[in-house]
Amino acid sequence: MKTFSIAKSRRLRSTPYTSRIEEQGVTAYTTYNHMLLPAAFGSLEDSYHHLKESVQVWDVAGERQVEINGKDSAKLVQLMTCRDLSKSKDGRCYYCPIIDDKGGIINDPVVLRLSSDRWWLSIADSDVLLFAKGLAIGNNFSVNIFEPDVNIIAVQGPKSFKLMEKIFGEKITQLKFFGFDYYDFKGTKHLIARSGWSKQGGYEIYVEHTKSGLDLYDTLFEKGKDLDVKPGCPNLIERIESALLSYGNDIDINDNPLECGFDKFVNVDSDINFLGKEKLIKIKSEGVSKKLMGVKLDLKKINITESIDIMDENSNPIGELRSGCYSPYFDQVIGIAMLNKPNWNANQAIKIKINDQAFDGKVCDLPFI
Ligand code: THG
């Protein structure tokens, strides 16, 4: 595949850590929320093994925050998501599909309840701020909506707990999954959550004070030397094996949450008010006609830049492959596919054509591991 360099500009925003990661050997960027997001530090496969064994520090500032505060903030956040937040608590994160009036997915952020009238939506790659502003204006809500200057550093991998303990003390190891609290670093408080876009364990530091954050970034590398800490980024292989979904790749506005396996985040039975509720009630009672599934292909290499049609054994189209990679764990290509009803049985045979060559494969359940 031919590769191209990225043309930087003000519009394609750098992060406070960009100069650091460029010194540390970033080799590819993607864009996320109009910001640079590192996509590789050399070999994806080497980074994958390292992430599963040790600890990495990621510049994920592209996971921007949409802050919604004010008297009607809880009402607006609930209007945007089908997940029931009526019993939500301060200091907790909630993975929430944001949907439109048709039930189409606008985004799949991690929602942080800072207080009952102050929320952060830690968004995937789409312009949630504009959607939120439109709803607030149309409904005459009393809210403030803006992007605060927050730049997340993720610390991921099995040794992340040891590394964070060295810097923040034992109490950081007691933080529960999807909980957050404030921890001191040289006199500055940092919001730290036990979360991250890998299944290897770890934390996300929501840096609000850039100077202290840069010092913390450097300290993570100093204190992590004996733990073999390395710079990294969300890893395509690890995230597909773990079935962490990527908005814009695996899911988009033409999919509803029930098609994407978000059933437990679709709360149509409580009396909450959200956009698309009627629609989701209807879809739930009728059942979905397409669904995200895993696929395994008899292939050792793939590079997906657009969806690829999937066929059944008789060459009838049955869906599309949306993400894929070579998995060292399965020693074949695995991928995330949207498959039409009734092709949802694990082990069902499928076919795929790449560069006019046909390859066999089979359907499987998500997550792979
Ligand atoms: N962290 C933060 N912001 C983010 C992401 C993140 N914004 C963009 C993107 N990632 C949003 N998408 C996801 C997808 C999956 C998860 C988090 C964000 C995730 N899922 C867990 C899982 O699937 O096991 C837990 C879900 C649950 O059960 O609540 O962590 O990574 N700050």
Short mmCIF file of C-alpha atoms and ligand atoms in Angstrom, two decimals:
data_model
loop_
_atom_site.label_atom_id
_atom_site.label_comp_id
_atom_site.label_asym_id
_atom_site.label_seq_id
_atom_site.Cartn_x
_atom_site.Cartn_y
_atom_site.Cartn_z
CA MET A 1 0.00 0.00 0.00
CA LYS A 2 1.29 3.45 -0.89
CA THR A 3 1.52 5.77 2.10
CA PHE A 4 1.38 9.55 2.33
CA SER A 5 2.49 12.07 4.90
CA ILE A 6 -0.11 14.11 6.73
CA ALA A 7 -0.28 17.87 6.09
CA LYS A 8 -0.41 19.56 9.47
CA SER A 9 -2.31 22.78 10.01
CA ARG A 10 -4.08 24.69 12.74
CA ARG A 11 -7.34 23.01 11.74
CA LEU A 12 -5.76 19.59 12.28
CA ARG A 13 -4.88 20.32 15.85
CA SER A 14 -1.69 19.17 17.56
CA THR A 15 -1.81 18.11 21.21
CA PRO A 16 0.34 19.27 24.14
CA TYR A 17 2.21 15.96 23.77
CA THR A 18 2.85 16.10 20.00
CA SER A 19 6.47 17.27 20.35
CA ARG A 20 7.08 14.52 22.94
CA ILE A 21 5.72 11.66 20.80
CA GLU A 22 7.56 12.92 17.72
CA GLU A 23 10.83 12.75 19.66
CA GLN A 24 9.80 9.29 20.85
CA GLY A 25 9.29 7.93 17.34
CA VAL A 26 5.64 8.14 16.28
CA THR A 27 5.47 6.70 12.72
CA ALA A 28 1.81 7.28 11.72
CA TYR A 29 -1.01 9.62 12.56
CA THR A 30 -4.72 9.41 12.07
CA THR A 31 -7.15 12.23 12.86
CA TYR A 32 -9.73 12.18 15.63
CA ASN A 33 -12.05 15.05 16.48
CA HIS A 34 -10.00 17.30 14.18
CA MET A 35 -6.84 16.48 16.15
CA LEU A 36 -3.73 14.40 15.58
CA LEU A 37 -4.00 10.92 17.06
CA PRO A 38 -0.91 8.71 16.92
CA ALA A 39 -1.66 5.48 15.03
CA ALA A 40 1.69 3.67 15.20
CA PHE A 41 5.10 3.65 16.81
CA GLY A 42 6.81 1.25 14.41
CA SER A 43 5.40 -2.28 14.07
CA LEU A 44 1.72 -2.70 15.10
CA GLU A 45 2.43 -6.29 16.05
CA ASP A 46 5.41 -5.44 18.28
CA SER A 47 3.29 -2.77 20.01
CA TYR A 48 0.47 -5.29 20.43
CA HIS A 49 2.72 -7.77 22.25
CA HIS A 50 4.26 -5.01 24.34
CA LEU A 51 0.81 -3.67 25.33
CA LYS A 52 -0.26 -7.15 26.48
CA GLU A 53 2.90 -7.66 28.54
CA SER A 54 3.94 -4.36 29.99
CA VAL A 55 2.80 -0.71 30.07
CA GLN A 56 2.35 2.05 27.52
CA VAL A 57 1.68 5.78 27.71
CA TRP A 58 -0.72 7.07 25.04
CA ASP A 59 -1.44 10.60 23.77
CA VAL A 60 -5.21 10.32 23.36
CA ALA A 61 -5.93 14.04 23.60
CA GLY A 62 -8.12 13.52 20.51
CA GLU A 63 -10.71 11.97 22.84
CA ARG A 64 -12.10 15.47 23.39
CA GLN A 65 -14.45 16.47 26.16
CA VAL A 66 -17.79 18.15 25.56
CA GLU A 67 -18.64 19.84 28.83
CA ILE A 68 -22.33 20.37 29.54
CA ASN A 69 -23.08 22.21 32.74
CA GLY A 70 -25.95 24.22 34.19
CA LYS A 71 -29.46 23.77 35.51
CA ASP A 72 -30.73 21.64 32.60
CA SER A 73 -27.50 19.70 31.95
CA ALA A 74 -28.75 16.35 33.29
CA LYS A 75 -31.90 16.71 31.18
CA LEU A 76 -29.88 17.43 28.03
CA VAL A 77 -27.39 14.58 28.56
CA GLN A 78 -30.28 12.18 29.13
CA LEU A 79 -32.08 13.49 26.03
CA MET A 80 -29.02 12.50 24.01
CA THR A 81 -28.56 8.92 25.25
CA CYS A 82 -30.70 5.79 25.46
CA ARG A 83 -28.80 4.68 28.58
CA ASP A 84 -30.72 5.42 31.78
CA LEU A 85 -28.62 7.92 33.75
CA SER A 86 -31.30 8.64 36.39
CA LYS A 87 -29.38 6.64 39.01
CA SER A 88 -25.92 7.80 37.88
CA LYS A 89 -23.42 8.90 40.52
CA ASP A 90 -20.71 11.54 40.79
CA GLY A 91 -17.26 10.04 40.19
CA ARG A 92 -18.49 7.38 37.76
CA CYS A 93 -18.02 6.90 34.00
CA TYR A 94 -20.80 5.58 31.78
CA TYR A 95 -20.39 4.21 28.26
CA CYS A 96 -23.38 5.78 26.48
CA PRO A 97 -24.61 5.53 22.88
CA ILE A 98 -25.67 9.02 21.74
CA ILE A 99 -28.50 8.63 19.24
CA ASP A 100 -30.62 10.78 16.95
CA ASP A 101 -34.40 10.82 16.51
CA LYS A 102 -34.20 7.76 14.22
CA GLY A 103 -32.10 5.79 16.70
CA GLY A 104 -28.98 6.27 14.55
CA ILE A 105 -25.75 6.42 16.51
CA ILE A 106 -24.18 9.89 16.64
CA ASN A 107 -21.31 8.88 18.92
CA ASP A 108 -20.39 6.41 21.68
CA PRO A 109 -18.70 8.50 24.39
CA VAL A 110 -17.66 7.74 27.92
CA VAL A 111 -19.85 10.07 29.99
CA LEU A 112 -18.34 11.36 33.24
CA ARG A 113 -20.66 12.70 35.89
CA LEU A 114 -18.54 15.38 37.57
CA SER A 115 -21.61 16.48 39.55
CA SER A 116 -25.38 16.38 39.02
CA ASP A 117 -25.14 19.58 36.96
CA ARG A 118 -21.73 19.18 35.34
CA TRP A 119 -20.91 16.47 32.78
CA TRP A 120 -18.12 15.58 30.41
CA LEU A 121 -18.82 13.58 27.27
CA SER A 122 -15.50 12.02 26.30
CA ILE A 123 -16.30 11.66 22.66
CA ALA A 124 -15.39 9.46 19.71
CA ASP A 125 -14.82 10.99 16.29
CA SER A 126 -17.91 13.10 15.48
CA ASP A 127 -19.06 16.65 16.27
CA VAL A 128 -21.18 16.04 19.36
CA LEU A 129 -20.74 19.62 20.54
CA LEU A 130 -22.74 20.93 17.55
CA PHE A 131 -25.48 18.33 18.08
CA ALA A 132 -25.70 19.22 21.79
CA LYS A 133 -25.83 22.95 21.04
CA GLY A 134 -28.62 22.45 18.50
CA LEU A 135 -30.69 20.50 20.99
CA ALA A 136 -30.06 22.99 23.79
CA ILE A 137 -31.04 25.96 21.60
CA GLY A 138 -34.11 24.21 20.20
CA ASN A 139 -35.30 23.20 23.67
CA ASN A 140 -34.44 26.50 25.38
CA PHE A 141 -32.32 24.64 27.92
CA SER A 142 -30.34 26.55 30.49
CA VAL A 143 -26.89 25.01 29.87
CA ASN A 144 -23.33 25.90 28.90
CA ILE A 145 -21.73 23.71 26.23
CA PHE A 146 -18.07 23.97 25.32
CA GLU A 147 -14.86 22.05 24.76
CA PRO A 148 -12.65 22.44 27.84
CA ASP A 149 -8.87 22.31 27.46
CA VAL A 150 -8.53 18.69 28.60
CA ASN A 151 -5.91 16.40 27.07
CA ILE A 152 -6.03 12.75 28.11
CA ILE A 153 -2.95 10.64 28.74
CA ALA A 154 -3.82 6.94 28.84
CA VAL A 155 -1.62 4.51 30.78
CA GLN A 156 -2.46 1.03 29.54
CA GLY A 157 -1.20 -2.50 30.04
CA PRO A 158 -0.84 -5.00 32.91
CA LYS A 159 2.04 -3.08 34.47
CA SER A 160 0.09 0.22 34.45
CA PHE A 161 -1.06 -0.44 38.02
CA LYS A 162 2.53 -0.70 39.32
CA LEU A 163 3.58 2.40 37.42
CA MET A 164 0.67 4.52 38.62
CA GLU A 165 1.17 3.30 42.19
CA LYS A 166 4.78 4.53 42.07
CA ILE A 167 3.58 8.04 41.22
CA PHE A 168 0.25 8.36 43.03
CA GLY A 169 0.58 5.87 45.89
CA GLU A 170 -1.34 2.75 46.78
CA LYS A 171 -4.77 4.39 46.80
CA ILE A 172 -4.82 4.61 42.99
CA THR A 173 -4.86 0.81 42.80
CA GLN A 174 -8.16 0.81 44.71
CA LEU A 175 -10.00 2.79 42.02
CA LYS A 176 -12.74 0.59 40.53
CA PHE A 177 -13.28 0.05 36.76
CA PHE A 178 -15.05 3.10 35.28
CA GLY A 179 -14.67 5.03 38.52
CA PHE A 180 -12.72 8.31 38.71
CA ASP A 181 -11.27 10.52 41.41
CA TYR A 182 -8.77 13.35 41.83
CA TYR A 183 -5.14 12.55 42.65
CA ASP A 184 -2.28 14.85 43.57
CA PHE A 185 0.87 15.19 41.47
CA LYS A 186 3.38 17.67 42.92
CA GLY A 187 0.60 19.87 44.30
CA THR A 188 -1.74 19.73 41.26
CA LYS A 189 -4.91 17.65 41.26
CA HIS A 190 -5.58 15.44 38.25
CA LEU A 191 -8.82 13.65 37.39
CA ILE A 192 -7.91 10.00 36.83
CA ALA A 193 -10.30 7.27 35.69
CA ARG A 194 -9.78 3.54 35.63
CA SER A 195 -10.61 3.10 31.94
CA GLY A 196 -9.05 3.11 28.49
CA TRP A 197 -9.40 1.84 24.98
CA SER A 198 -7.72 -1.52 25.57
CA LYS A 199 -8.67 -4.58 27.57
CA GLN A 200 -5.21 -4.82 29.14
CA GLY A 201 -6.14 -2.67 32.16
CA GLY A 202 -5.12 0.84 33.00
CA TYR A 203 -6.00 4.45 33.60
CA GLU A 204 -6.84 7.67 31.82
CA ILE A 205 -5.51 10.96 33.17
CA TYR A 206 -7.72 13.91 32.17
CA VAL A 207 -5.02 16.60 32.12
CA GLU A 208 -6.46 20.08 32.77
CA HIS A 209 -3.20 21.77 33.70
CA THR A 210 -0.91 21.36 30.70
CA LYS A 211 2.32 22.28 32.51
CA SER A 212 1.75 19.75 35.27
CA GLY A 213 0.52 17.25 32.66
CA LEU A 214 3.75 17.49 30.67
CA ASP A 215 5.76 17.00 33.86
CA LEU A 216 3.55 13.99 34.63
CA TYR A 217 4.02 12.67 31.07
CA ASP A 218 7.81 12.76 31.54
CA THR A 219 7.57 11.29 35.03
CA LEU A 220 5.61 8.28 33.70
CA PHE A 221 8.59 7.48 31.46
CA GLU A 222 11.20 8.13 34.18
CA LYS A 223 9.45 6.00 36.81
CA GLY A 224 8.51 3.34 34.27
CA LYS A 225 12.03 2.52 33.05
CA ASP A 226 12.30 -0.72 35.02
CA LEU A 227 8.75 -1.68 33.90
CA ASP A 228 9.76 -1.35 30.24
CA VAL A 229 7.35 1.53 29.63
CA LYS A 230 7.00 2.62 25.99
CA PRO A 231 5.02 5.23 24.09
CA GLY A 232 2.03 3.71 22.34
CA CYS A 233 -1.45 4.39 20.99
CA PRO A 234 -4.75 2.58 20.58
CA ASN A 235 -3.68 -0.66 18.93
CA LEU A 236 -5.76 -1.90 15.97
CA ILE A 237 -5.03 -5.59 16.67
CA GLU A 238 -5.68 -5.48 20.40
CA ARG A 239 -8.86 -3.44 20.04
CA ILE A 240 -10.32 -5.76 17.38
CA GLU A 241 -9.49 -8.91 19.37
CA SER A 242 -11.17 -7.24 22.37
CA ALA A 243 -14.08 -5.96 20.21
CA LEU A 244 -13.75 -2.36 21.39
CA LEU A 245 -15.85 -0.66 18.75
CA SER A 246 -14.58 2.29 16.71
CA TYR A 247 -17.12 4.94 15.69
CA GLY A 248 -16.84 5.73 11.99
CA ASN A 249 -15.25 2.34 11.35
CA ASP A 250 -17.46 -0.35 12.89
CA ILE A 251 -20.51 1.79 13.55
CA ASP A 252 -22.01 5.00 12.22
CA ILE A 253 -25.19 7.07 12.03
CA ASN A 254 -26.90 4.44 9.82
CA ASP A 255 -26.71 1.85 12.62
CA ASN A 256 -28.81 1.73 15.77
CA PRO A 257 -27.53 0.59 19.18
CA LEU A 258 -29.41 -2.73 19.03
CA GLU A 259 -27.59 -3.60 15.81
CA CYS A 260 -24.27 -2.87 17.52
CA GLY A 261 -24.64 -5.10 20.57
CA PHE A 262 -25.40 -2.20 22.91
CA ASP A 263 -28.59 -3.89 24.16
CA LYS A 264 -27.67 -3.41 27.83
CA PHE A 265 -27.34 0.34 27.26
CA VAL A 266 -30.79 0.64 25.65
CA ASN A 267 -33.19 1.37 28.51
CA VAL A 268 -36.62 1.78 26.93
CA ASP A 269 -38.56 0.50 29.96
CA SER A 270 -37.88 3.34 32.40
CA ASP A 271 -39.68 6.70 32.22
CA ILE A 272 -36.60 8.68 31.05
CA ASN A 273 -36.94 10.97 28.04
CA PHE A 274 -34.48 10.59 25.16
CA LEU A 275 -34.45 11.28 21.46
CA GLY A 276 -35.41 8.26 19.35
CA LYS A 277 -37.07 6.40 22.24
CA GLU A 278 -40.25 5.58 20.30
CA LYS A 279 -38.14 4.39 17.40
CA LEU A 280 -36.02 2.12 19.59
CA ILE A 281 -39.13 0.66 21.26
CA LYS A 282 -40.40 -0.25 17.78
CA ILE A 283 -37.06 -1.69 16.65
CA LYS A 284 -36.76 -3.69 19.87
CA SER A 285 -40.21 -5.25 19.43
CA GLU A 286 -39.70 -6.00 15.73
CA GLY A 287 -36.11 -7.17 16.09
CA VAL A 288 -33.11 -5.97 14.10
CA SER A 289 -32.33 -6.93 10.50
CA LYS A 290 -28.55 -6.53 10.72
CA LYS A 291 -26.06 -7.08 13.51
CA LEU A 292 -22.36 -6.64 14.27
CA MET A 293 -20.57 -9.98 14.37
CA GLY A 294 -17.01 -11.23 14.30
CA VAL A 295 -15.51 -12.94 11.28
CA LYS A 296 -12.38 -15.03 10.83
CA LEU A 297 -10.86 -15.22 7.37
CA ASP A 298 -8.38 -17.61 5.78
CA LEU A 299 -5.98 -14.77 5.12
CA LYS A 300 -2.77 -13.58 6.78
CA LYS A 301 -2.93 -9.91 5.87
CA ILE A 302 -5.55 -7.22 5.31
CA ASN A 303 -5.69 -3.45 5.10
CA ILE A 304 -9.17 -1.98 5.27
CA THR A 305 -9.83 1.52 3.99
CA GLU A 306 -13.49 0.98 3.01
CA SER A 307 -16.13 -1.65 3.73
CA ILE A 308 -15.76 -4.94 1.84
CA ASP A 309 -18.76 -7.03 0.79
CA ILE A 310 -19.23 -10.39 2.48
CA MET A 311 -20.97 -13.26 0.67
CA ASP A 312 -22.48 -16.55 1.78
CA GLU A 313 -21.37 -19.89 0.30
CA ASN A 314 -23.61 -19.31 -2.74
CA SER A 315 -22.09 -15.88 -3.39
CA ASN A 316 -25.16 -13.97 -2.20
CA PRO A 317 -24.24 -10.69 -0.47
CA ILE A 318 -24.95 -10.91 3.27
CA GLY A 319 -23.15 -7.93 4.75
CA GLU A 320 -19.92 -6.00 4.96
CA LEU A 321 -16.57 -6.14 6.69
CA ARG A 322 -15.85 -2.86 8.46
CA SER A 323 -12.58 -3.42 10.35
CA GLY A 324 -9.97 -6.13 10.21
CA CYS A 325 -6.39 -7.05 10.96
CA TYR A 326 -4.06 -10.00 11.17
CA SER A 327 -4.40 -11.48 14.66
CA PRO A 328 -1.25 -13.11 16.07
CA TYR A 329 -3.48 -14.90 18.61
CA PHE A 330 -5.58 -16.69 15.95
CA ASP A 331 -2.88 -16.64 13.25
CA GLN A 332 -5.37 -15.40 10.67
CA VAL A 333 -7.28 -12.26 9.78
CA ILE A 334 -10.14 -11.38 12.11
CA GLY A 335 -12.65 -8.60 11.61
CA ILE A 336 -15.80 -6.83 12.68
CA ALA A 337 -18.68 -7.13 10.21
CA MET A 338 -22.26 -5.94 9.87
CA LEU A 339 -24.21 -9.04 8.80
CA ASN A 340 -27.79 -9.24 7.59
CA LYS A 341 -30.34 -11.48 9.26
CA PRO A 342 -30.22 -14.55 9.51
CA ASN A 343 -26.46 -14.93 9.02
CA TRP A 344 -25.59 -14.68 12.68
CA ASN A 345 -24.66 -18.25 13.51
CA ALA A 346 -21.13 -18.83 14.72
CA ASN A 347 -19.25 -21.06 12.28
CA GLN A 348 -21.42 -20.20 9.28
CA ALA A 349 -19.20 -20.21 6.17
CA ILE A 350 -18.62 -16.91 4.38
CA LYS A 351 -16.65 -15.64 1.41
CA ILE A 352 -14.91 -12.39 0.73
CA LYS A 353 -13.27 -10.97 -2.41
CA ILE A 354 -10.10 -8.93 -2.14
CA ASN A 355 -8.39 -7.73 -5.34
CA ASP A 356 -10.58 -10.16 -7.31
CA GLN A 357 -9.37 -13.11 -5.30
CA ALA A 358 -11.89 -15.04 -3.16
CA PHE A 359 -11.14 -16.12 0.40
CA ASP A 360 -13.09 -18.36 2.78
CA GLY A 361 -13.98 -17.54 6.33
CA LYS A 362 -16.53 -18.03 9.05
CA VAL A 363 -18.79 -16.03 11.33
CA CYS A 364 -18.03 -15.87 15.05
CA ASP A 365 -19.31 -14.19 18.19
CA LEU A 366 -17.86 -10.97 19.64
CA PRO A 367 -15.59 -10.50 21.50
CA PHE A 368 -13.12 -12.91 19.94
CA ILE A 369 -11.25 -13.49 23.21
N1 THG B 1 -11.78 6.68 26.77
C1 THG B 1 -12.23 7.96 26.85
N2 THG B 1 -12.89 8.53 25.85
C2 THG B 1 -13.10 7.85 24.71
C3 THG B 1 -12.67 6.52 24.57
C4 THG B 1 -11.98 5.93 25.65
N3 THG B 1 -13.76 8.44 23.69
C5 THG B 1 -13.74 7.84 22.41
C6 THG B 1 -13.88 6.33 22.44
N4 THG B 1 -12.93 5.80 23.42
C7 THG B 1 -15.28 5.96 22.81
N5 THG B 1 -15.53 4.54 22.64
C8 THG B 1 -15.38 3.62 23.66
C9 THG B 1 -15.59 2.28 23.39
C10 THG B 1 -15.48 1.35 24.40
C11 THG B 1 -15.14 1.75 25.68
C12 THG B 1 -14.92 3.06 25.93
C13 THG B 1 -15.05 4.01 24.94
C14 THG B 1 -15.03 0.77 26.80
N6 THG B 1 -15.81 -0.28 26.78
C15 THG B 1 -15.73 -1.30 27.81
C16 THG B 1 -16.04 -2.64 27.16
O1 THG B 1 -16.57 -2.68 26.07
O2 THG B 1 -15.74 -3.62 27.80
C17 THG B 1 -16.66 -1.04 28.98
C18 THG B 1 -18.06 -0.72 28.64
C19 THG B 1 -18.99 -0.84 29.83
O3 THG B 1 -19.36 -1.96 30.13
O4 THG B 1 -19.38 0.16 30.45
O5 THG B 1 -14.25 0.97 27.71
O6 THG B 1 -11.53 4.77 25.62
N7 THG B 1 -12.01 8.64 27.97
#
